[in-house]
Coordinates of C-alpha atoms in Angstrom, one line a residue:
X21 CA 0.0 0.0 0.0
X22 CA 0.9 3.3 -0.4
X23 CA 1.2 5.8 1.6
X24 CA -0.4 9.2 0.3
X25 CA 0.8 12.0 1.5
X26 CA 3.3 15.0 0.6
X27 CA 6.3 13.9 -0.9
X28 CA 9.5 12.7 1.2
X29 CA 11.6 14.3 -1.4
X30 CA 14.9 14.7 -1.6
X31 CA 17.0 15.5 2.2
X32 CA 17.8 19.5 1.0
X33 CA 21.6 20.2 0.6
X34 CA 23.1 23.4 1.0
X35 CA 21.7 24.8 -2.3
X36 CA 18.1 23.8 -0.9
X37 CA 18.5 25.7 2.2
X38 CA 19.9 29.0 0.5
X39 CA 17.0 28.6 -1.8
X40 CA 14.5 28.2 1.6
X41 CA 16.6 30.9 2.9
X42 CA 15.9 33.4 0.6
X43 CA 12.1 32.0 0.1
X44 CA 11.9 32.6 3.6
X45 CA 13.1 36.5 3.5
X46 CA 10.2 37.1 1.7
X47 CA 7.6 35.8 4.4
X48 CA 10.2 37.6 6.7
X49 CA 8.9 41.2 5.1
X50 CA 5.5 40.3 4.3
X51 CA 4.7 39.5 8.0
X52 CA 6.3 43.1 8.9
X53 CA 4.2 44.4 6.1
X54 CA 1.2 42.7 7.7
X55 CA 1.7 44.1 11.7
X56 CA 3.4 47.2 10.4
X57 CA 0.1 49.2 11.3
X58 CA -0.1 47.4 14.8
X59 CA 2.5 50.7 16.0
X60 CA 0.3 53.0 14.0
X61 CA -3.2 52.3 14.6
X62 CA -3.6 55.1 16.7
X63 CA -1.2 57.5 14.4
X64 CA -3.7 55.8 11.6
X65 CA -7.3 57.2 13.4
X66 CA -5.7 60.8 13.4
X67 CA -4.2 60.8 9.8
X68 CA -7.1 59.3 8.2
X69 CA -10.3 61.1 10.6
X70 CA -11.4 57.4 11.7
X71 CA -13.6 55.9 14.3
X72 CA -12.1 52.3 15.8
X73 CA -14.6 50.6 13.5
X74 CA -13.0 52.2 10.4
X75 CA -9.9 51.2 11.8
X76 CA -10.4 47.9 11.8
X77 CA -12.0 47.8 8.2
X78 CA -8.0 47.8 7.8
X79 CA -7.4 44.7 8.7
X80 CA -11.2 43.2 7.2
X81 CA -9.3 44.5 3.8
X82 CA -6.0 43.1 4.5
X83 CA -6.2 40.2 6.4
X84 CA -9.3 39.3 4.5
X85 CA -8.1 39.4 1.4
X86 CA -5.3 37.4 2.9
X87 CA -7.7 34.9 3.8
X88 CA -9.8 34.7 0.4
X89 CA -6.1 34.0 -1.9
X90 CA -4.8 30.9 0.4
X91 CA -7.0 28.7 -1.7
X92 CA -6.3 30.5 -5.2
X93 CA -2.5 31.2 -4.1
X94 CA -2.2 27.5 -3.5
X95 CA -3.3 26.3 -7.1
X96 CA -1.2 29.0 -8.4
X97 CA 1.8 27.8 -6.3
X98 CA 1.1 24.0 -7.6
X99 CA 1.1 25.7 -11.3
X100 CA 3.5 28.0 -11.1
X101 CA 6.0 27.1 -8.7
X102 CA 7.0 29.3 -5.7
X103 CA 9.5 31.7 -7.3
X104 CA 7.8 33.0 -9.8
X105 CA 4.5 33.4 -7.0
X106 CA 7.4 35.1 -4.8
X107 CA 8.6 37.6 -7.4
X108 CA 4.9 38.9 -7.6
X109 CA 4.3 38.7 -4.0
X110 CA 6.8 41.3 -3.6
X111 CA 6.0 43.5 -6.1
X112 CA 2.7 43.5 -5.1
X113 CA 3.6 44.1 -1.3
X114 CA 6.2 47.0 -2.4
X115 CA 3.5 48.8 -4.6
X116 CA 0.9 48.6 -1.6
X117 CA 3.3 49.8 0.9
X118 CA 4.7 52.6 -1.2
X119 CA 0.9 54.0 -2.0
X120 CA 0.2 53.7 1.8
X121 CA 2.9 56.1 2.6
X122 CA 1.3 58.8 -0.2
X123 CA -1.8 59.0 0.3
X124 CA -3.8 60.9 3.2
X125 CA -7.4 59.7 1.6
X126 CA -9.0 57.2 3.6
X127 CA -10.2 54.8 0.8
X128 CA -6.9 55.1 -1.0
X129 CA -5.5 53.8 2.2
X130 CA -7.7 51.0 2.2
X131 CA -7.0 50.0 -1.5
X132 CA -3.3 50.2 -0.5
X133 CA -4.0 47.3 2.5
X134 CA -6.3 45.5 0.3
X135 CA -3.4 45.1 -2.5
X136 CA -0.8 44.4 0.7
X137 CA -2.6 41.5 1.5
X138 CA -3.1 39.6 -1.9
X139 CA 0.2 40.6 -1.9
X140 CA 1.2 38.8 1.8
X141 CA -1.3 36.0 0.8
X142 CA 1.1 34.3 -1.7
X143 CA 4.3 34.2 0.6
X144 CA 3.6 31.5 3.2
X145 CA 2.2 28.9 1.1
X146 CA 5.4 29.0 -1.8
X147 CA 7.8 28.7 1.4
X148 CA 5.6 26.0 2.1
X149 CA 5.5 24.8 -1.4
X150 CA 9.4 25.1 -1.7
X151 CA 10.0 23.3 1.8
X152 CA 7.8 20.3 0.9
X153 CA 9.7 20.0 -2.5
X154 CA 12.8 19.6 -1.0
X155 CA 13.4 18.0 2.0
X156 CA 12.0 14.6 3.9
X157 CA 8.8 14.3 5.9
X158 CA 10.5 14.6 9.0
X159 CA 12.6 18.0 8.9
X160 CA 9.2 19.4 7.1
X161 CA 7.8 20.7 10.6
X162 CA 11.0 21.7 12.0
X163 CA 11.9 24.4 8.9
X164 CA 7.9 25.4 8.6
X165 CA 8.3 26.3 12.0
X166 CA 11.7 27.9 11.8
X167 CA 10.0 29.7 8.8
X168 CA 7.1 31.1 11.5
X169 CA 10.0 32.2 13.8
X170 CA 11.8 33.8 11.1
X171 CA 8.2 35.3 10.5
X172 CA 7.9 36.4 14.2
X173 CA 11.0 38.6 13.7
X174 CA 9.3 40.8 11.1
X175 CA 6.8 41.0 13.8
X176 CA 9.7 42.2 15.8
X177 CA 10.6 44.7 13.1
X178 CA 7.0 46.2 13.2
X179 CA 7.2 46.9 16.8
X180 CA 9.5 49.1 18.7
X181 CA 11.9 49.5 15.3
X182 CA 9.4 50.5 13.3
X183 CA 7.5 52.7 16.2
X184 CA 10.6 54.5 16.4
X185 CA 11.1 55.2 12.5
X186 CA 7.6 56.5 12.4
X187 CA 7.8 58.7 15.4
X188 CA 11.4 60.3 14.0
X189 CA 11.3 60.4 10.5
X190 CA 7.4 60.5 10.0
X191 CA 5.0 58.3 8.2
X192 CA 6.1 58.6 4.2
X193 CA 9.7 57.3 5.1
X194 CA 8.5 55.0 7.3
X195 CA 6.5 53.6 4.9
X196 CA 8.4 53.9 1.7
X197 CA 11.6 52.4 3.3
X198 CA 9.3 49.1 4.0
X199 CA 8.5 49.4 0.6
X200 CA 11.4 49.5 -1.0
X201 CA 12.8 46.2 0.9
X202 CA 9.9 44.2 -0.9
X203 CA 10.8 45.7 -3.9
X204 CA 14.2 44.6 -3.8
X205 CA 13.4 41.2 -2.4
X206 CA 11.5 41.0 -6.2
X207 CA 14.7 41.1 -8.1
X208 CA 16.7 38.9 -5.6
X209 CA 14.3 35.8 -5.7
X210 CA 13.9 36.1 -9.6
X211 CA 17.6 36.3 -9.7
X212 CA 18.9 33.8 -7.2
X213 CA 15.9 31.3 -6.4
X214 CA 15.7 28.3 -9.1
X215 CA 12.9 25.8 -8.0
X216 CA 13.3 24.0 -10.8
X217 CA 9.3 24.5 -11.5
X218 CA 8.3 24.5 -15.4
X219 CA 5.9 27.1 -16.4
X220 CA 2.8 25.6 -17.9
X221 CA 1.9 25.7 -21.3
X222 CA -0.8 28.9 -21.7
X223 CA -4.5 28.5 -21.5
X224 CA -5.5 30.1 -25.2
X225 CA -8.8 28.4 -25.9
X226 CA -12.0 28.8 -24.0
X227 CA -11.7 25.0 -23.7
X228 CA -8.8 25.0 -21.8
X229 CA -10.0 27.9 -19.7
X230 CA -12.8 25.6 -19.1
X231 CA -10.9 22.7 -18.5
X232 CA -8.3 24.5 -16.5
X233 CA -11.2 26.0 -14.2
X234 CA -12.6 22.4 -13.4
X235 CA -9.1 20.6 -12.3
X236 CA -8.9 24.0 -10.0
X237 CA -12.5 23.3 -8.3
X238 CA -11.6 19.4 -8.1
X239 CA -8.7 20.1 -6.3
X240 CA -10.4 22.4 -4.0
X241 CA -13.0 19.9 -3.7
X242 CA -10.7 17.1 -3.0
X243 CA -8.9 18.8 -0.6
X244 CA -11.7 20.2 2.0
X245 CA -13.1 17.0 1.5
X246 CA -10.0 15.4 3.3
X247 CA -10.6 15.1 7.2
X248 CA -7.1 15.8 7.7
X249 CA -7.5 18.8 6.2
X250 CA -10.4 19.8 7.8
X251 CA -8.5 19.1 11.3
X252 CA -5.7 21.1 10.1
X253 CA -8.5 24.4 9.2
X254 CA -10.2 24.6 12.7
X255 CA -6.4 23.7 14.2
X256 CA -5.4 26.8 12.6
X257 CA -8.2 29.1 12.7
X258 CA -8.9 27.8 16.9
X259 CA -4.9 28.5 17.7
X260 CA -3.7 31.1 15.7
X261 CA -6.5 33.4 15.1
X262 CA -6.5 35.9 18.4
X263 CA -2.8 35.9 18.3
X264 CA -2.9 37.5 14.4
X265 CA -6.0 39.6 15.7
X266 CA -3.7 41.3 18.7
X267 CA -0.6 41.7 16.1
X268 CA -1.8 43.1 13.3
X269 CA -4.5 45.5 15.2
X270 CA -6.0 45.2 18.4
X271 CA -3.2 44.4 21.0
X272 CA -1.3 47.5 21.4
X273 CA -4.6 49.8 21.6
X274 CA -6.1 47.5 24.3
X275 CA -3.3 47.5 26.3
X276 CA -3.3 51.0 26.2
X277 CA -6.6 51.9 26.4
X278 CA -8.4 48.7 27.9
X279 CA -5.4 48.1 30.4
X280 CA -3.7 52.1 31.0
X281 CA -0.2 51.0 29.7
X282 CA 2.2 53.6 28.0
X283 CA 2.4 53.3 24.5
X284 CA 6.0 52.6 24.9
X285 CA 5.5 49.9 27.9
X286 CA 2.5 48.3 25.3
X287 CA 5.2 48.1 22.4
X288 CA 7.8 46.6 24.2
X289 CA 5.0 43.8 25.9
X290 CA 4.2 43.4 22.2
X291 CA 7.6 42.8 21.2
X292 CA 8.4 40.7 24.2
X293 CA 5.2 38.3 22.9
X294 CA 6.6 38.1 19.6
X295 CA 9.9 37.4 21.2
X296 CA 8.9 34.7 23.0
X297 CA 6.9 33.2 20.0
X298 CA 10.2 33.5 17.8
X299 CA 11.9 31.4 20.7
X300 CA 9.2 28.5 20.9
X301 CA 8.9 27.8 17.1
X302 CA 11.6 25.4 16.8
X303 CA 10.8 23.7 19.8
X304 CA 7.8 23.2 19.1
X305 CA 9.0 22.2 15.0
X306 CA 11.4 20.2 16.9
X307 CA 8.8 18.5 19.2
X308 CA 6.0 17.5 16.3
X309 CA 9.4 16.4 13.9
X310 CA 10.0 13.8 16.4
X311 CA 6.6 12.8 17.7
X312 CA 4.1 13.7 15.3
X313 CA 1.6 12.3 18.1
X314 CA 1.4 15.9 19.9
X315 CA 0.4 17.8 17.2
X316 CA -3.0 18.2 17.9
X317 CA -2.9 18.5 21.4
X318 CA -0.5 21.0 21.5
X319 CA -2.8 23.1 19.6
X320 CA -5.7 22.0 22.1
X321 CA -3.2 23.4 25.2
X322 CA -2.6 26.8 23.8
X323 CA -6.3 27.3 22.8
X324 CA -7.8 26.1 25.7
X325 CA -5.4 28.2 27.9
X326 CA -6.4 31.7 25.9
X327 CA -9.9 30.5 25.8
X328 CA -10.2 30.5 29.7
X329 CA -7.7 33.3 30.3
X330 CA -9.6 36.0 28.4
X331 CA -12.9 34.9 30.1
X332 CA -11.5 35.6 33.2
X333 CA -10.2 38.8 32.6
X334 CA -13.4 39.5 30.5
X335 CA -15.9 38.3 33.0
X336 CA -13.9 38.3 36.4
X337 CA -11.7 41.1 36.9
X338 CA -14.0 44.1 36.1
X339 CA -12.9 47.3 34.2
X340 CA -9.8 47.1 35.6
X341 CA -7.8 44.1 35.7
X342 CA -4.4 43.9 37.3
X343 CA -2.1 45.3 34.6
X344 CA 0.9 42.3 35.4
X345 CA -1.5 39.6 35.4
X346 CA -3.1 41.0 31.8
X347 CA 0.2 41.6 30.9
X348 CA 1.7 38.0 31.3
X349 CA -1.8 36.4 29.6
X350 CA -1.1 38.8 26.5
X351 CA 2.7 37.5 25.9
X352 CA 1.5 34.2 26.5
X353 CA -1.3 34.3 24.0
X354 CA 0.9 35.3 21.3
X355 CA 2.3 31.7 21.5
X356 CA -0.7 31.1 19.4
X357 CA 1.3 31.6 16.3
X358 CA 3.5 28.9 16.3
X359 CA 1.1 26.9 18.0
X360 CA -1.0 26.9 14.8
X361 CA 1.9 25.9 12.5
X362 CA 0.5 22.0 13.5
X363 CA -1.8 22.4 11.0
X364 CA 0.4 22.2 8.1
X365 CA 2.0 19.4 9.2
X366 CA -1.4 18.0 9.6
X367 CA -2.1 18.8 6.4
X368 CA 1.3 17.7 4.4
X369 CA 0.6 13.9 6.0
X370 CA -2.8 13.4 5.2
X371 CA -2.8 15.1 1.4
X372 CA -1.2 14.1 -2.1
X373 CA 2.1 15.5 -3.2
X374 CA -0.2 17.1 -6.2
X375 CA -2.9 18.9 -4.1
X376 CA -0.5 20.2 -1.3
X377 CA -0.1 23.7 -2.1
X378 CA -3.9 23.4 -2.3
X379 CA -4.5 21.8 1.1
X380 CA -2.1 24.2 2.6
X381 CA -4.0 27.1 1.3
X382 CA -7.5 26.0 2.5
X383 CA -5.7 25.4 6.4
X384 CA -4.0 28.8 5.9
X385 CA -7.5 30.5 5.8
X386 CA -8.9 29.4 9.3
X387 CA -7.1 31.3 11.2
X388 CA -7.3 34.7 9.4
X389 CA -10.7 34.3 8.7
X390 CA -10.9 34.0 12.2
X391 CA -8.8 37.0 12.9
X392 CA -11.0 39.1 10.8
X393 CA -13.7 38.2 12.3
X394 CA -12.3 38.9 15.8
X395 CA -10.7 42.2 14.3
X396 CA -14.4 43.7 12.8
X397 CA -16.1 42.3 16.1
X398 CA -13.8 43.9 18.4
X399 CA -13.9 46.9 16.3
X400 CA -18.6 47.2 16.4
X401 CA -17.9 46.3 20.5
X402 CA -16.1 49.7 20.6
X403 CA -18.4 51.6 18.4
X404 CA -21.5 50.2 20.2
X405 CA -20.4 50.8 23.9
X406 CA -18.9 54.3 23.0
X407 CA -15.4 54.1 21.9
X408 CA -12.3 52.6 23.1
X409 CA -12.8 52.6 26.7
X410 CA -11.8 50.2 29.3
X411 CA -15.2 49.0 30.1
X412 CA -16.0 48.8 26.4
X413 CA -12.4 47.2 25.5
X414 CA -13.0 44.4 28.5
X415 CA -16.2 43.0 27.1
X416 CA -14.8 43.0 23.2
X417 CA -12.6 40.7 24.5
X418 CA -15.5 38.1 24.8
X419 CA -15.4 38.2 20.4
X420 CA -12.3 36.9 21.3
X421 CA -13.2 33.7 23.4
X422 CA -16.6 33.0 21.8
X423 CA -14.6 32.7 18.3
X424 CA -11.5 30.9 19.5
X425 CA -14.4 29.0 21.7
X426 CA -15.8 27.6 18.4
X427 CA -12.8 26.6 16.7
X428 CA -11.9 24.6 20.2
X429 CA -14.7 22.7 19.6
X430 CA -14.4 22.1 16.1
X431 CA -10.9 20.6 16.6
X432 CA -12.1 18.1 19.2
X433 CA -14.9 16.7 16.7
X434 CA -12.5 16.6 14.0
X435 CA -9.1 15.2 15.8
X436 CA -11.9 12.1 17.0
X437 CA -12.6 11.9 13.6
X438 CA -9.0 11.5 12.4
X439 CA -8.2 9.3 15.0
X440 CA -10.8 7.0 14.3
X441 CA -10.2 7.1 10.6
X442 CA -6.9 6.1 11.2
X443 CA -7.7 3.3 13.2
X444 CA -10.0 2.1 10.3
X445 CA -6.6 1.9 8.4
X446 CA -4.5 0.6 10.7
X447 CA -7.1 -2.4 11.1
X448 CA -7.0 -3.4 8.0
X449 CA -2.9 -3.4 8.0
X450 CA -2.7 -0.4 6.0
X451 CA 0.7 2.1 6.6
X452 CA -0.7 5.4 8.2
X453 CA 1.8 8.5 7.9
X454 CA 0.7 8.6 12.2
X455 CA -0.5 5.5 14.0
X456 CA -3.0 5.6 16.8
X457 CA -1.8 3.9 19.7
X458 CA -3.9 4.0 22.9
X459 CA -7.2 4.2 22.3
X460 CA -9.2 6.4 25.0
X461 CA -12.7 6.9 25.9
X462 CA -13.5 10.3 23.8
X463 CA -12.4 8.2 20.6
X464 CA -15.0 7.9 18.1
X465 CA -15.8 4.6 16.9
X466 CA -14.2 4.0 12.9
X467 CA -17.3 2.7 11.7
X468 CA -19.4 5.8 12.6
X469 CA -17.3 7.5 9.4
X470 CA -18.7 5.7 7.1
X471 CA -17.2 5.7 3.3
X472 CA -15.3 9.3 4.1
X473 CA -11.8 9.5 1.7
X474 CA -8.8 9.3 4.0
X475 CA -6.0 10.3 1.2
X476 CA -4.2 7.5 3.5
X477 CA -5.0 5.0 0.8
X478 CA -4.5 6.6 -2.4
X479 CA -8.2 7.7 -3.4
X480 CA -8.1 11.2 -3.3
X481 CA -5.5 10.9 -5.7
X482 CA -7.5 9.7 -8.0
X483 CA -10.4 11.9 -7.5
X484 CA -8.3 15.1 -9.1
X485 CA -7.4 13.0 -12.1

């Protein structure tokens, strides 16, 4: 039998990792493109005349859009290869950054952060895309997490760095300089990145348009249809979605705000988070490399910890909470990031090599859809109970726990499924990419799945023809 999943491919030499390397850089400046208005959201609501509702259509735009490409950006990676996605990423990021720093007009601004994140949406999944291509199964989770660290430091750059730049040289050169690195990151990856990726013949007939259309919708099909996929969705969108809310938006103002931190003290708790996050990635890459088993459940930890800690705060500790104890629970939560980079490694075992960009896009979307919808939320709490106050800012953070809430739940159902899906394989002495050993009293029984595709035996690879 065999088994289905990504590719082992070939163990990456040192021509592999430069190629990763500079693959990576690219993610590097689109995730400081992405939380470079964390700093300025407030700077933002005075250039532009906003309320905090307007404010967060910002992040509806750009983390939205985000959200809508994964699916597109991964058939587009599996046609295209990842340099040549790459190359337009950053020219696409560059352009938006660069408008962003002209304009004062409030929908211009919005157009600019709309065009960032199509532009953002295409670098995680190539680095994916790349990774998977060239090295084995087991050092898979260890670089995707390195590549979220590496992420985590752009973070870093949009924090204090970046505060600073704005604060001294004002917001055009803060904003062109960030746009200039993406536009030089273009002409590096289409000079120095060779993924060996052959560019399709063009689709010139309505036929082939036609044709072309249908494989796209089969693979999207195929792979939403997988359970492993849909366990690696809800894992992202339950552990990394009020993590991405609080970087790209909503952290710094309700520390400030919500909690009566400086703006200073805020940035630095936001770049101690990220910080922390950048630490934890490859021990948690490290930890899923070498026992795939605690995957899941790591994800189920960090959810379930933010779950009950912004409840507390939210329901126990009044207008006021303790600013230490809010501080600690706001670095912590951040470790939602990397928590949620389980899902692609979710996804890469239980997926065909030909689909994977796919898969990878469709888990990429559950947590940003999730962040948006924590990021508008947040925003109509504010505007309903009269602005950002800290009685207004302590109950937005239940958008926070009843969306993360959900996702909770959804992983549970999901993981049970899995589980029992593999224990349908295993009985039947098929090889599973993770085996189920003990078998506890929340486990679903295999027959209650009925005739569902596992991609463990080779089906789904059929179904995209």
């Amino acid at each position: 039998m065999s088994e289905v999943s990504a590719p082992d491919g070939r163990e990456g030499g040192r021509g592999a990792l430069a190629g990763w390397g500079l693959a990576v850089s690219v993610y590097f400046l689109a995730v400081f493109h992405r939380s470079s208005l964390g700093v300025a959201g407030l700077i933002a609501e005075h250039r532009f005349h906003i309320t905090p509702s307007q404010l967060s259509v910002f992040v509806l735009l750009q983390v939205g859009v985000y959200a809508a490409m994964q699916v597109p950006t991964g058939v587009l990676v599996d046609r295209y290869g990842p340099r040549r996605v790459l190359v337009v990423a950053s020219l696409l990021m560059g352009s938006a950054q660069l408008l962003f720093s002209l304009v004062s007009s409030y929908p211009l601004a919005l157009l600019a952060r709309a065009v960032l994140g199509c532009g953002d949406a295409l670098t995680f999944i190539s680095v994916l895309r790349y990774t998977a291509g060239h090295f084995s199964a087991r050092r898979f989770p260890v670089l995707v997490t390195v590549t979220a660290m590496v992420g985590t430091l752009g973070n870093i750059m949009a924090t204090l760095p970046l505060a600073a730049l704005l604060r001294h040289a004002g917001w055009f050169t803060g904003y062109s300089v960030a746009a200039g690195l993406s536009l030089l990151a273009a002409l590096l990856v289409l000079l120095l990145l060779n993924d060996h990726a052959v560019a399709p013949a063009p689709l010139r007939e309505v036929a082939q348009v036609r044709e072309g259309l249908g494989a796209v919708r089969r693979r999207v099909v195929t792979a939403w249809g997988l359970p492993g996929t849909r366990l690696g969705f809800w894992a992202h969108f339950a552990s990394g979605s009020v993590s991405t809310a609080f970087s790209v938006l909503w952290g710094l103002p309700y520390l400030v705000k919500g909690v009566g931190y400086s703006t200073t003290t805020a940035s630095l708790l936001l770049l101690l988070g990220v910080l922390l996050a950048a630490g934890v990635s490859p021990v948690i890459g490290t930890a899923i490399g070498r026992h795939p088993v605690v995957r899941i459940p790591i994800a189920l930890v960090i959810t379930s910890f933010s779950v009950v800690a912004w409840a507390v705060v939210s329901l126990g500790l009044g207008d006021h909470p303790p600013r230490g104890l809010v501080g600690v629970l706001f670095v912590l939560t951040l470790l939602g990031g990397p928590g949620s980079m389980v899902a692609f490694a979710v996804a890469r075992d239980y997926n065909p090599a030909a689909i994977l960009g796919t898969a990878s896009g469709v888990v990429n979307v559950g947590g940003f859809l999730a962040a948006v919808i924590i990021a508008m939320g947040f925003g109509w709490v504010l505007d309903a109970l009269g602005g950002s106050t800290p009685h207004a800012m302590r109950w937005a953070l239940l958008v926070c726990v009843g969306v993360q809430g959900v996702g909770l739940m959804r992983v549970v159902v999901w993981y049970r499924r899995v589980r029992a899906l593999i224990r349908r394989e295993q009985l039947v002495g098929r090889t599973v990419p993770v085996p189920v050993g003990r078998v506890y009293w929340w486990d679903v029984h295999g027959s209650m799945m009925g005739d569902v595709p596992s991609a463990i035996d080779g089906d789904a690879e059929s179904l995209i023809g």
